[in-house]
Coordinates of C-alpha atoms in Angstrom, one line a residue:
Chain A
X198 CA 37.0 -38.7 -49.1
X199 CA 37.9 -36.5 -46.5
X200 CA 36.0 -35.9 -42.4
X201 CA 37.7 -32.5 -42.3
X202 CA 35.1 -29.7 -42.5
X203 CA 33.9 -27.7 -45.3
X204 CA 36.8 -25.4 -46.8
X205 CA 33.9 -22.8 -49.0
X206 CA 30.6 -22.5 -49.2
X207 CA 30.2 -24.7 -53.1
X208 CA 26.7 -23.1 -53.7
X209 CA 24.4 -19.6 -52.3
X210 CA 23.8 -19.7 -48.9
X211 CA 19.9 -18.2 -48.0
X212 CA 20.8 -16.1 -45.2
X213 CA 18.9 -13.4 -43.5
X214 CA 19.4 -10.7 -44.9
X215 CA 18.8 -12.4 -48.2
X216 CA 16.3 -13.9 -47.5
X217 CA 14.6 -10.8 -46.6
X218 CA 15.4 -8.2 -49.3
X219 CA 13.9 -11.1 -51.5
X220 CA 11.3 -11.3 -49.9
X221 CA 10.3 -7.3 -49.6
X222 CA 11.3 -7.3 -53.5
X223 CA 9.2 -9.6 -54.2
X224 CA 6.3 -8.7 -52.2
X225 CA 6.3 -5.4 -53.7
X226 CA 7.1 -7.1 -56.8
X227 CA 4.3 -9.1 -56.9
X228 CA 1.4 -6.8 -55.2
X229 CA 2.1 -4.4 -58.5
X230 CA 1.7 -7.2 -60.7
X231 CA -0.9 -9.1 -59.5
X232 CA -3.4 -5.9 -60.5
X233 CA -2.4 -6.8 -63.9
X234 CA -3.1 -10.9 -63.5
X235 CA 0.5 -11.3 -64.4
X236 CA 2.3 -15.1 -63.5
X237 CA 5.6 -13.1 -60.8
X238 CA 9.1 -16.2 -61.1
X239 CA 11.9 -15.1 -58.2
X240 CA 15.1 -16.1 -58.7
X241 CA 13.7 -19.3 -60.3
X242 CA 11.2 -20.5 -57.6
X243 CA 7.4 -19.4 -57.5
X244 CA 6.1 -16.4 -54.9
X245 CA 2.9 -17.2 -53.5
X246 CA -0.1 -15.1 -54.9
X247 CA -0.9 -12.4 -52.4
X248 CA -3.7 -10.4 -52.3
X249 CA -4.0 -6.7 -51.6
X250 CA -5.8 -7.6 -48.7
X251 CA -6.0 -11.4 -47.4
X252 CA -9.2 -10.4 -45.6
X253 CA -10.8 -10.2 -48.5
X254 CA -10.6 -13.7 -50.3
X255 CA -11.1 -16.6 -49.3
X256 CA -8.0 -18.9 -47.7
X257 CA -6.7 -22.7 -48.5
X258 CA -8.4 -25.7 -47.3
X259 CA -6.7 -28.4 -45.1
X260 CA -4.1 -30.4 -46.5
X261 CA -2.3 -33.8 -44.9
X262 CA 1.2 -32.7 -44.9
X263 CA 2.3 -28.6 -43.5
X264 CA 5.1 -27.0 -45.3
X265 CA 6.9 -23.3 -44.5
X266 CA 5.2 -20.3 -45.2
X267 CA 6.6 -19.3 -49.2
X268 CA 7.9 -17.1 -47.7
X269 CA 10.6 -18.7 -45.7
X270 CA 13.2 -19.9 -47.2
X271 CA 15.6 -22.4 -44.4
X272 CA 18.6 -24.1 -46.4
X273 CA 21.2 -25.8 -45.1
X274 CA 24.3 -25.7 -46.8
X275 CA 25.8 -29.4 -48.5
X276 CA 29.4 -29.5 -48.9
X277 CA 30.9 -29.5 -52.0
X278 CA 31.8 -33.1 -51.8
X279 CA 28.2 -33.3 -50.6
X280 CA 29.0 -36.2 -47.5
X281 CA 27.8 -33.6 -44.8
X282 CA 25.9 -30.9 -44.8
X283 CA 24.6 -27.5 -42.5
X284 CA 22.3 -26.2 -39.7
X285 CA 20.9 -22.2 -40.2
X286 CA 21.6 -21.7 -37.2
X287 CA 21.3 -18.0 -37.5
X288 CA 17.8 -18.5 -38.7
X289 CA 17.0 -20.5 -36.2
X290 CA 14.7 -19.0 -32.8
X291 CA 15.1 -21.4 -30.3
X292 CA 17.2 -25.1 -29.6
X293 CA 15.4 -27.1 -31.0
X294 CA 17.1 -27.7 -35.0
X295 CA 13.5 -28.7 -37.6
X296 CA 14.5 -32.4 -38.4
X297 CA 14.8 -31.2 -42.3
X298 CA 17.5 -29.5 -41.0
X299 CA 19.6 -31.1 -38.4
X300 CA 22.9 -31.0 -40.4
X301 CA 23.8 -34.5 -41.9
X302 CA 27.4 -36.0 -42.3
X303 CA 27.6 -39.6 -44.2
X304 CA 30.8 -41.2 -44.9
X305 CA 29.5 -43.2 -48.0
X306 CA 25.6 -41.4 -48.5
X307 CA 22.2 -42.1 -47.1
X308 CA 21.0 -45.7 -47.3
X309 CA 17.0 -46.7 -47.6
X310 CA 16.3 -49.6 -44.9
X311 CA 12.7 -50.8 -45.1
X312 CA 12.0 -50.8 -41.2
X313 CA 10.0 -54.3 -41.4
X314 CA 13.0 -56.2 -43.1
X315 CA 15.4 -53.4 -40.3
X316 CA 16.8 -56.0 -38.0
X317 CA 19.8 -55.0 -34.6
X318 CA 21.7 -58.0 -34.3
X319 CA 23.0 -57.7 -30.7
X320 CA 26.1 -60.9 -29.5
X321 CA 28.9 -60.8 -28.1
X322 CA 30.0 -61.0 -25.0
X323 CA 25.8 -61.3 -23.6
X324 CA 24.6 -64.4 -22.2
X325 CA 21.6 -64.6 -24.5
X326 CA 22.1 -63.1 -28.6
X327 CA 19.4 -61.9 -30.1
X328 CA 17.8 -60.2 -32.6
X329 CA 15.5 -57.2 -32.2
X330 CA 13.1 -55.6 -35.4
X331 CA 12.2 -52.1 -35.9
X332 CA 8.5 -53.1 -34.6
X333 CA 11.1 -54.9 -31.3
X334 CA 12.5 -52.5 -30.5
X335 CA 9.6 -50.1 -30.0
X336 CA 7.0 -52.5 -27.4
X337 CA 10.5 -51.9 -24.9
X338 CA 9.7 -48.8 -22.3
X339 CA 10.8 -45.6 -23.8
X340 CA 12.8 -43.2 -23.3
X341 CA 12.4 -39.5 -24.2
X342 CA 15.4 -37.1 -24.9
X343 CA 17.0 -33.9 -25.5
X344 CA 19.7 -32.6 -26.7
X345 CA 22.5 -31.4 -29.3
X346 CA 24.6 -34.1 -31.4
X347 CA 27.7 -32.5 -32.9
X348 CA 30.0 -33.6 -35.8
X349 CA 33.2 -33.5 -33.8
X350 CA 35.1 -31.8 -36.7
X351 CA 32.3 -28.5 -36.2
X352 CA 35.1 -25.1 -37.0
X353 CA 34.8 -23.8 -40.4
X354 CA 38.2 -22.9 -39.5
X355 CA 40.0 -19.8 -42.2
X356 CA 37.0 -18.6 -43.2
X357 CA 36.4 -15.3 -44.9
X358 CA 34.5 -12.1 -43.0
X359 CA 31.3 -12.9 -45.1
X360 CA 31.0 -16.7 -43.3
X361 CA 27.5 -17.1 -41.8
X362 CA 27.2 -18.9 -38.1
X363 CA 25.9 -22.2 -40.5
X364 CA 29.2 -22.3 -42.2
X365 CA 31.1 -21.2 -38.7
X366 CA 29.5 -24.4 -36.5
X367 CA 25.9 -25.5 -38.2
X368 CA 27.3 -29.5 -37.7
X369 CA 24.9 -29.0 -33.9
X370 CA 21.7 -29.3 -34.3
X371 CA 19.8 -30.9 -31.2
X372 CA 16.5 -32.1 -31.4
X373 CA 13.6 -34.8 -29.0
X374 CA 15.0 -38.2 -29.4
X375 CA 12.2 -41.9 -28.5
X376 CA 14.3 -44.4 -28.1
X377 CA 14.5 -47.4 -25.9
X378 CA 17.7 -47.0 -23.1
X379 CA 20.8 -48.9 -24.2
X380 CA 20.4 -50.8 -20.1
X381 CA 17.9 -52.1 -21.2
X382 CA 18.8 -54.0 -24.1
X383 CA 21.9 -54.7 -22.2
X384 CA 19.5 -56.4 -19.8
X385 CA 18.0 -58.0 -22.4
X386 CA 20.3 -60.3 -23.6
X387 CA 22.2 -60.3 -19.9
X388 CA 25.7 -58.8 -21.1
X389 CA 28.6 -60.3 -19.8
X390 CA 30.4 -57.5 -16.5
X391 CA 33.6 -58.5 -18.4
X392 CA 32.3 -56.3 -21.2
X393 CA 33.7 -52.8 -21.4
X394 CA 32.6 -52.0 -24.8
X395 CA 30.9 -52.1 -28.1
X396 CA 30.3 -52.6 -31.2
X397 CA 27.9 -50.1 -33.2
X398 CA 27.7 -50.4 -36.8
X399 CA 26.0 -49.3 -39.3
X400 CA 23.1 -50.5 -42.5
X401 CA 25.3 -47.9 -44.6
X402 CA 26.9 -48.6 -47.4
X403 CA 30.2 -47.0 -45.0
X404 CA 29.4 -49.8 -42.5
X405 CA 29.6 -47.3 -39.8
X406 CA 31.2 -48.5 -36.8
X407 CA 33.0 -46.6 -33.4
X408 CA 33.8 -49.4 -30.3
X409 CA 31.3 -47.1 -27.1
X410 CA 33.1 -47.4 -24.0
X411 CA 31.3 -48.7 -20.7
X412 CA 31.0 -45.4 -19.1
X413 CA 28.7 -44.4 -21.5
X414 CA 26.6 -47.1 -21.5
X415 CA 24.6 -45.6 -18.8
X416 CA 23.5 -42.4 -21.0
X417 CA 23.3 -45.0 -24.3
X418 CA 19.6 -45.7 -26.7
X419 CA 18.8 -47.0 -29.4
X420 CA 16.7 -43.9 -30.6
X421 CA 13.8 -44.6 -33.8
X422 CA 12.4 -40.8 -32.8
X423 CA 13.1 -37.4 -34.1
X424 CA 11.1 -35.2 -32.8
X425 CA 8.4 -36.3 -32.1
X426 CA 8.3 -38.9 -36.3
X427 CA 10.5 -41.1 -37.3
X428 CA 14.2 -40.4 -37.5
X429 CA 15.0 -39.2 -40.9
X430 CA 16.8 -41.3 -44.0
X431 CA 20.3 -37.9 -43.3
X432 CA 19.7 -38.8 -39.3
X433 CA 19.7 -42.9 -39.4
X434 CA 16.0 -44.1 -40.4
X435 CA 14.5 -46.4 -38.9
X436 CA 17.2 -46.2 -35.7
X437 CA 20.8 -45.1 -34.1
X438 CA 22.7 -44.7 -31.8
X439 CA 22.5 -42.1 -29.8
X440 CA 25.4 -40.9 -27.0
X441 CA 24.0 -38.6 -25.0
X442 CA 27.4 -34.8 -24.9
X443 CA 29.7 -37.5 -27.6
X444 CA 30.3 -36.4 -31.5
X445 CA 28.3 -37.0 -33.6
X446 CA 30.2 -39.9 -35.3
X447 CA 30.1 -41.7 -32.3
X448 CA 26.4 -41.9 -32.5
X449 CA 26.4 -44.5 -35.1
X450 CA 22.8 -44.4 -37.9
X451 CA 21.6 -47.4 -39.7
X452 CA 22.1 -49.8 -36.6
X453 CA 22.5 -53.1 -37.4
X454 CA 24.6 -54.6 -34.7
X455 CA 25.3 -53.8 -31.4
X456 CA 29.0 -56.2 -29.4
X457 CA 29.9 -56.4 -26.7
X458 CA 33.7 -57.0 -25.5
X459 CA 36.1 -56.7 -23.0
X460 CA 38.3 -54.2 -25.1
X461 CA 38.1 -52.1 -28.5
X462 CA 38.0 -52.4 -31.9
X463 CA 40.0 -50.2 -33.6
X464 CA 38.4 -49.6 -36.2
X465 CA 38.9 -46.8 -39.3
X466 CA 36.9 -43.7 -37.0
X467 CA 38.9 -44.1 -34.2
X468 CA 42.5 -44.8 -35.0
X469 CA 43.0 -43.0 -38.3
X470 CA 40.6 -40.2 -38.3
X471 CA 38.6 -39.1 -35.0
X472 CA 41.8 -38.7 -33.1
X473 CA 44.1 -35.5 -32.3
X474 CA 47.7 -35.6 -33.1
X475 CA 49.1 -33.9 -29.4
X476 CA 51.7 -32.1 -27.5
X477 CA 54.2 -35.2 -27.1
X478 CA 54.8 -36.7 -30.3
X479 CA 50.8 -38.9 -29.9
X480 CA 46.9 -38.5 -30.5
X481 CA 44.6 -37.8 -28.3
X482 CA 42.2 -41.2 -28.3
X483 CA 38.1 -42.1 -28.3
X484 CA 38.0 -38.4 -27.0
X485 CA 34.5 -38.0 -27.1
X486 CA 32.6 -36.1 -24.6
X487 CA 32.5 -32.0 -26.9
X488 CA 33.5 -29.9 -25.1
X489 CA 31.5 -26.1 -24.1
X490 CA 30.9 -23.9 -26.8
X491 CA 28.3 -20.8 -27.5
X492 CA 28.3 -18.9 -30.6
X493 CA 26.3 -16.4 -31.0
X494 CA 23.4 -16.5 -34.0
X495 CA 22.0 -13.5 -34.2
X496 CA 23.3 -10.9 -35.5
X497 CA 25.8 -12.4 -36.8
X498 CA 27.2 -11.9 -40.1
X499 CA 25.2 -10.7 -42.9
X500 CA 22.8 -8.8 -40.3
X501 CA 23.3 -5.2 -40.6
X502 CA 22.2 -3.4 -37.3
X503 CA 21.0 -0.3 -36.8
X504 CA 22.8 2.2 -33.5
X505 CA 20.7 1.7 -30.2
X506 CA 19.0 -1.2 -28.6
X507 CA 20.3 -4.8 -29.9
X508 CA 18.7 -8.0 -27.9
X509 CA 22.1 -10.2 -29.0
X510 CA 21.0 -14.2 -29.8
X511 CA 22.5 -17.8 -29.4
X512 CA 23.2 -20.5 -28.3
X513 CA 25.2 -22.8 -25.8
X514 CA 25.9 -26.5 -25.0
X515 CA 28.4 -28.3 -23.5
X516 CA 28.7 -32.3 -23.6
X517 CA 29.7 -32.7 -19.8
X518 CA 26.8 -31.4 -18.4
X519 CA 25.2 -28.1 -18.4
X520 CA 25.4 -24.8 -19.1
X521 CA 25.8 -22.6 -15.9
X522 CA 26.6 -19.4 -17.5
X523 CA 27.1 -17.3 -20.8
X524 CA 29.2 -14.5 -21.1
X525 CA 29.2 -12.0 -23.4
X526 CA 31.6 -9.2 -24.7
X527 CA 30.4 -6.4 -26.5
X528 CA 33.5 -4.1 -26.1
X529 CA 36.0 -7.2 -28.5
X530 CA 37.0 -9.0 -25.3
X531 CA 37.9 -6.9 -23.0
X532 CA 34.3 -6.4 -20.5
X533 CA 32.2 -9.4 -20.1
X534 CA 28.7 -9.5 -19.2
X535 CA 26.6 -12.1 -18.0
X536 CA 23.6 -13.3 -21.0
X537 CA 20.1 -15.0 -19.3
X538 CA 19.8 -17.7 -20.6
X539 CA 16.2 -19.3 -21.2
X540 CA 14.7 -22.3 -18.9
X541 CA 15.1 -24.9 -20.0
X542 CA 18.0 -25.4 -19.8
X543 CA 19.2 -29.5 -19.8
X544 CA 22.0 -31.3 -20.0
X545 CA 24.3 -32.5 -22.8
X546 CA 22.0 -29.7 -24.4
X547 CA 22.0 -26.5 -27.1
X548 CA 20.4 -23.6 -24.3
X549 CA 19.8 -19.2 -25.6
X550 CA 21.4 -16.9 -24.3
X551 CA 20.3 -13.3 -24.5
X552 CA 21.6 -10.8 -24.2
X553 CA 21.1 -6.5 -24.1
X554 CA 22.6 -3.7 -25.5
X555 CA 22.6 -0.7 -27.0
X556 CA 25.0 -0.3 -28.9
X557 CA 26.5 3.4 -29.6
X558 CA 27.3 3.2 -32.9
X559 CA 31.1 2.8 -33.2
X560 CA 33.1 -0.2 -34.6
X561 CA 33.4 -3.2 -32.4
X562 CA 33.3 -7.0 -32.2
X563 CA 30.6 -8.7 -29.9
X564 CA 31.2 -12.9 -28.5
X565 CA 30.0 -14.5 -26.2
X566 CA 32.3 -17.8 -24.3
X567 CA 30.3 -20.1 -23.0
X568 CA 30.8 -22.3 -19.5
X569 CA 29.7 -25.4 -18.5
X570 CA 28.5 -27.5 -14.7
X571 CA 32.5 -28.2 -14.4
X572 CA 33.5 -25.0 -14.8
X573 CA 35.2 -25.5 -17.9
X574 CA 34.8 -21.6 -19.8
X575 CA 35.0 -22.0 -23.6
X576 CA 38.7 -21.4 -25.0
X577 CA 39.6 -18.2 -27.5
X578 CA 41.3 -19.5 -30.4
X579 CA 44.7 -18.5 -28.7
X580 CA 43.6 -21.0 -26.0
X581 CA 42.8 -23.3 -27.9
X582 CA 46.3 -23.5 -29.5
X583 CA 48.5 -23.2 -27.1
X584 CA 46.9 -26.1 -24.8
X585 CA 46.8 -28.4 -28.2
X586 CA 49.6 -27.0 -30.6
X587 CA 48.6 -25.4 -33.9
X588 CA 49.2 -29.1 -36.1
X589 CA 46.0 -31.3 -33.2
X590 CA 43.9 -31.2 -36.0
X591 CA 40.0 -29.9 -37.2
X592 CA 38.6 -32.3 -34.0
X593 CA 36.5 -30.4 -31.2
X594 CA 37.7 -27.2 -32.0
X595 CA 35.5 -24.8 -29.7
X596 CA 36.4 -21.9 -29.8
X597 CA 35.2 -17.6 -28.5
X598 CA 33.5 -16.9 -31.8
X599 CA 33.8 -12.9 -33.0
X600 CA 31.4 -10.7 -35.0
X601 CA 32.9 -8.2 -36.7
X602 CA 29.3 -4.8 -35.8
X603 CA 30.8 -2.4 -38.4
X604 CA 30.6 1.9 -38.1
X605 CA 27.8 1.3 -40.6
X606 CA 25.6 -1.7 -38.8
X607 CA 27.1 -4.3 -41.1
X608 CA 27.5 -8.0 -39.2
X609 CA 30.9 -9.8 -40.3
X610 CA 32.6 -13.2 -39.2
X611 CA 35.7 -12.0 -36.9
X612 CA 39.0 -13.0 -39.0
X613 CA 40.8 -15.9 -37.5
X614 CA 44.1 -18.2 -38.4
X615 CA 44.0 -21.3 -37.6
X616 CA 46.4 -22.2 -40.4
Chain B
X273 CA -22.0 -20.7 -13.8
X274 CA -21.8 -17.2 -13.6
X275 CA -25.2 -16.7 -12.2
X276 CA -23.6 -18.5 -9.4
X277 CA -19.9 -17.4 -8.7
X278 CA -19.3 -18.2 -5.3
X279 CA -21.1 -21.7 -4.3
X280 CA -19.3 -22.3 -7.5
X281 CA -16.0 -21.2 -5.9
X282 CA -17.3 -23.4 -2.5
X283 CA -17.3 -26.5 -4.3
X284 CA -14.3 -26.2 -6.5
X285 CA -12.4 -25.6 -2.2
X286 CA -14.5 -28.4 -1.1
X287 CA -13.5 -30.4 -4.2
X288 CA -9.5 -29.7 -3.1
X289 CA -9.9 -30.7 0.0
X290 CA -11.4 -33.6 -0.8
X291 CA -9.8 -35.2 -3.2
X292 CA -5.9 -34.1 -0.7
X293 CA -7.8 -36.3 2.1
X294 CA -8.7 -39.0 -0.7
X295 CA -5.0 -38.9 -1.8
X296 CA -3.5 -39.0 1.5
X297 CA -5.4 -42.0 2.7
X298 CA -5.1 -44.3 -1.3
X299 CA -2.7 -43.5 -3.7
X300 CA -2.0 -43.9 -7.3
X301 CA -0.2 -48.3 -6.9
X302 CA 3.3 -47.7 -8.0
X303 CA 4.2 -48.8 -11.4
X304 CA 5.2 -53.2 -11.8
X305 CA 9.2 -53.1 -11.7
X306 CA 11.7 -53.2 -14.7
X307 CA 11.0 -57.6 -15.1
X308 CA 14.5 -59.6 -15.4
X309 CA 13.3 -60.1 -19.4
X310 CA 11.0 -58.8 -21.1
X311 CA 11.4 -61.1 -23.8
X312 CA 11.0 -59.0 -27.1
X313 CA 12.5 -60.4 -30.1
X314 CA 14.4 -63.1 -31.3
X315 CA 17.7 -65.1 -30.2
X316 CA 20.2 -64.2 -33.6
X317 CA 21.2 -67.6 -35.2
X318 CA 24.6 -68.1 -36.1
X319 CA 24.3 -67.5 -40.4
X320 CA 23.1 -63.4 -38.4
X321 CA 25.6 -62.3 -36.5
X322 CA 27.7 -64.9 -39.2
X323 CA 26.8 -62.8 -41.7
X324 CA 27.0 -59.0 -40.3
X325 CA 29.9 -60.3 -37.6
X326 CA 33.1 -58.7 -40.2
X327 CA 34.6 -57.1 -38.1
X328 CA 38.8 -57.1 -37.4
X329 CA 40.8 -57.0 -33.8
X330 CA 44.0 -55.8 -34.1
X331 CA 45.5 -59.8 -32.4
X332 CA 43.8 -60.8 -35.8
X333 CA 40.6 -61.9 -33.9
X334 CA 37.5 -61.6 -37.2
X335 CA 40.3 -62.9 -40.1
X336 CA 38.6 -64.7 -42.3
X337 CA 40.7 -67.9 -44.5
X338 CA 42.3 -66.9 -47.0
X339 CA 45.5 -65.2 -49.2
X340 CA 47.3 -62.8 -51.0
X341 CA 50.1 -60.9 -52.8
X342 CA 51.5 -58.3 -52.8
X343 CA 51.6 -58.5 -56.9
X344 CA 48.1 -59.4 -57.4
X345 CA 47.4 -56.4 -55.8
X346 CA 49.0 -54.0 -57.4
X347 CA 46.6 -54.9 -60.2
X348 CA 43.5 -55.2 -58.5
X349 CA 44.6 -52.0 -56.7
X350 CA 45.5 -49.7 -60.2
X351 CA 42.7 -51.9 -61.6
X352 CA 40.2 -50.6 -58.7
X353 CA 41.8 -47.5 -56.8
X354 CA 43.4 -44.9 -58.1
X355 CA 41.0 -43.4 -60.2
X356 CA 40.3 -42.0 -55.7
X357 CA 43.2 -43.1 -54.7
X358 CA 46.1 -41.9 -57.6
X359 CA 48.9 -44.0 -59.1
X360 CA 51.1 -44.3 -56.2
X361 CA 48.4 -43.1 -53.4
X362 CA 49.5 -40.4 -52.8
X363 CA 47.7 -38.3 -55.8
X364 CA 44.5 -38.3 -54.8
X365 CA 41.8 -36.7 -55.6
X366 CA 40.9 -38.8 -51.6
X367 CA 42.8 -40.2 -49.0
X368 CA 46.7 -39.8 -49.3
X369 CA 47.0 -43.6 -49.0
X370 CA 51.6 -44.7 -48.4
X371 CA 53.9 -41.7 -46.8
X372 CA 56.4 -39.7 -48.6
X373 CA 60.2 -41.6 -47.6
X374 CA 60.3 -44.1 -45.4
X375 CA 61.0 -41.7 -42.3
X376 CA 57.6 -39.5 -43.1
X377 CA 57.0 -38.8 -39.1
X378 CA 53.4 -39.9 -36.9
X379 CA 52.3 -35.5 -36.6
X380 CA 53.5 -33.0 -34.7
X381 CA 51.0 -30.9 -33.4
X382 CA 53.3 -28.2 -32.1
X383 CA 53.5 -27.8 -36.1
X384 CA 50.3 -27.0 -38.3
X385 CA 51.9 -28.4 -41.5
X386 CA 51.9 -31.5 -40.4
X387 CA 48.3 -33.3 -40.0
X388 CA 48.0 -33.9 -43.5
X389 CA 50.8 -36.4 -43.9
X390 CA 49.0 -38.3 -41.9
X391 CA 48.9 -42.2 -43.5
X392 CA 48.7 -45.7 -43.1
X393 CA 53.1 -45.5 -42.4
X394 CA 52.8 -43.7 -40.6
X395 CA 49.6 -42.4 -38.4
X396 CA 47.4 -45.6 -38.8
X397 CA 48.3 -48.3 -35.3
X398 CA 47.1 -51.4 -35.8
X399 CA 47.2 -53.1 -40.2
X400 CA 44.8 -54.9 -39.2
X401 CA 41.6 -51.9 -39.4
X402 CA 43.2 -51.4 -43.0
X403 CA 42.0 -55.1 -43.9
X404 CA 39.0 -54.2 -41.3
X405 CA 38.0 -51.2 -43.3
X406 CA 38.5 -52.4 -46.7
X407 CA 36.0 -55.7 -46.7
X408 CA 33.6 -52.8 -44.8
X409 CA 33.2 -50.2 -47.5
X410 CA 35.8 -49.7 -50.3
X411 CA 35.8 -49.3 -53.5
X412 CA 33.5 -46.3 -52.7
X413 CA 31.8 -47.6 -55.8
X414 CA 30.9 -50.4 -54.8
X415 CA 31.2 -51.9 -51.6
X416 CA 31.3 -54.7 -50.3
X417 CA 33.1 -56.2 -53.7
X418 CA 36.2 -57.8 -52.9
X419 CA 36.5 -61.4 -51.5
X420 CA 38.4 -62.2 -48.7
X421 CA 41.9 -62.9 -50.3
X422 CA 41.7 -59.7 -52.8
X423 CA 41.3 -58.1 -49.9
X424 CA 44.1 -58.9 -48.9
X425 CA 46.1 -59.2 -51.6
X426 CA 45.5 -54.8 -51.8
X427 CA 46.5 -54.3 -47.7
X428 CA 49.5 -56.0 -48.3
X429 CA 50.0 -53.8 -51.5
X430 CA 49.5 -51.2 -49.3
X431 CA 51.5 -51.8 -46.5
X432 CA 54.2 -52.6 -49.1
X433 CA 53.7 -48.9 -50.4
X434 CA 53.9 -47.8 -47.2
X435 CA 57.4 -49.5 -46.8
X436 CA 55.9 -52.1 -44.1
X437 CA 55.7 -55.4 -46.6
X438 CA 58.1 -57.4 -49.2
X439 CA 57.9 -56.9 -53.3
X440 CA 57.3 -60.1 -52.3
X441 CA 55.5 -60.6 -49.5
X442 CA 52.0 -62.6 -48.9
X443 CA 49.1 -61.9 -46.3
X444 CA 46.6 -64.0 -44.7
X445 CA 45.2 -64.6 -40.6
X446 CA 49.3 -65.4 -39.5
X447 CA 50.8 -63.3 -40.8
X448 CA 49.2 -60.4 -40.9
X449 CA 48.4 -59.0 -36.9
X450 CA 52.3 -59.2 -36.6
X451 CA 52.7 -56.2 -40.0
X452 CA 54.3 -54.0 -37.2
X453 CA 52.7 -50.3 -37.6
X454 CA 55.1 -47.1 -36.9
X455 CA 51.6 -45.1 -34.7
X456 CA 51.4 -48.5 -33.1
X457 CA 52.5 -46.9 -29.6
X458 CA 51.4 -43.6 -30.7
X459 CA 47.7 -43.4 -29.4
X460 CA 46.9 -42.6 -25.8
X461 CA 42.9 -42.6 -24.5
X462 CA 40.9 -39.7 -24.0
X463 CA 43.2 -37.8 -21.0
X464 CA 41.5 -34.3 -20.5
X465 CA 40.1 -33.5 -17.6
X466 CA 36.9 -32.8 -18.0
X467 CA 37.0 -29.6 -15.7
X468 CA 38.3 -26.4 -15.9
X469 CA 42.0 -26.4 -17.2
X470 CA 41.4 -25.6 -21.1
X471 CA 41.7 -28.7 -22.6
X472 CA 45.4 -30.2 -22.9

């Protein structure tokens, strides 16, 4: 099993355009056949029965569980190995990712865990080793925080023109997370002053482990809720670690054990996997913070646009704090304009940007670059490779993404060669 | 309410004034300070900790009793590992476990082709990590099914395939941490600058 970014999608992916085309086509067909009293199937999926005039037909009554309109076909795209799946960035409008569309990455599948039996053992360099049930954790003062979680291998490199934003960068998602601060539990167990790392261990079949350095402890949380309800199974039910702004793998899911120590544990993931060869014959380790990045999600492949006014939209984020600006270029990077940022602009969180563009109908490339509060500017592919080297591997790649808008209005991914 | 708009407004203004005065005089009590301890949870028992405390550190801390030989490891590898990693550890389909040549180098950031070569013999900095990882999650179809002797044996065999142990070797808690890995001193902690410059 490899943890690098997927190669090519192994299944058809629903796109905004195909969804719209499907909806329009199906709606027309359904209406025509409804008058003849026939059921219609499209792509194996039942289409809703659409009355000629919804004001003349009694609607359905209330239900125990809501669901999306049958016309909406949002889907993650699982990788060939089914060890990951990606958020449909191009189909979303805000900054919160619906929980069932949060990206997945797991190394031995999603475990089934009974919350009544789950335990979190906290031990090591502490005065009072303690065991907490999920109910115990919920008794502590709670904190909610909106932030992104991103896989550090979040770039589909060498992608063809026919690639969606979902496949390019869909391994970032955002939720409102709720749980207890690590610092609260640290007080409870009495962490030794000499402790400088802790091991986080999951209860999945990978028994995932990562060492977390002290500088991340102030913001770290043990969370049990995602967007107001229990964390989803694939996101760590019943509890996971959350290190805001840091690579997803460090936010160990299905958390069962925390062990404080005075050095890192040198687990497989933090030595042989989530590390990057850099210039000088060495590899960088514990590179946990995600650098600033942005991507235009509209228009993007497979959208088709018309000349005239277009509101370019996308998301930007940084693991180092707030996004201070997003710049958009509509002339293949020759000039840049400042985009509008949708409030609230939260630290270590997706922010939505918008930029009005009056397209003259001529072929061009549009792109965005994020600037965060440290002054860091999201690099181009060329700048990234010049800084790190072409053999630096697939982790922490955050290049500017371009979309080519063809003369006829078709939008495709601006292909880049990563080798 | 609609027939008395003026008096309603007067009442509202009066309420605000009263409220401002009231709030100035008597502020809400501050939240109780966070206690030193809440007393939630229970003391972790020695059994609870021992059942899960399976991590192994580079100096050997955490290694259990037991031992295993290269020869024992080969039999286990053929039976349980070769299906995913290939008969000689290089064929896949899953991760390659063995360097192609004894002197196969550490990946070079300047050469894109070398990234895929990283494996135990040229990239793993600690032999103890191999034991830790095999014990906690391998084989993928039966994770946690190997006993400690078997994990020592598989660790020994993989190190042998990577030209780091002789064929007659046997590993235990004493000898495993002493295996010198070629990549031992090749890792640096995060040295990104965290500011304007594109990080190296």
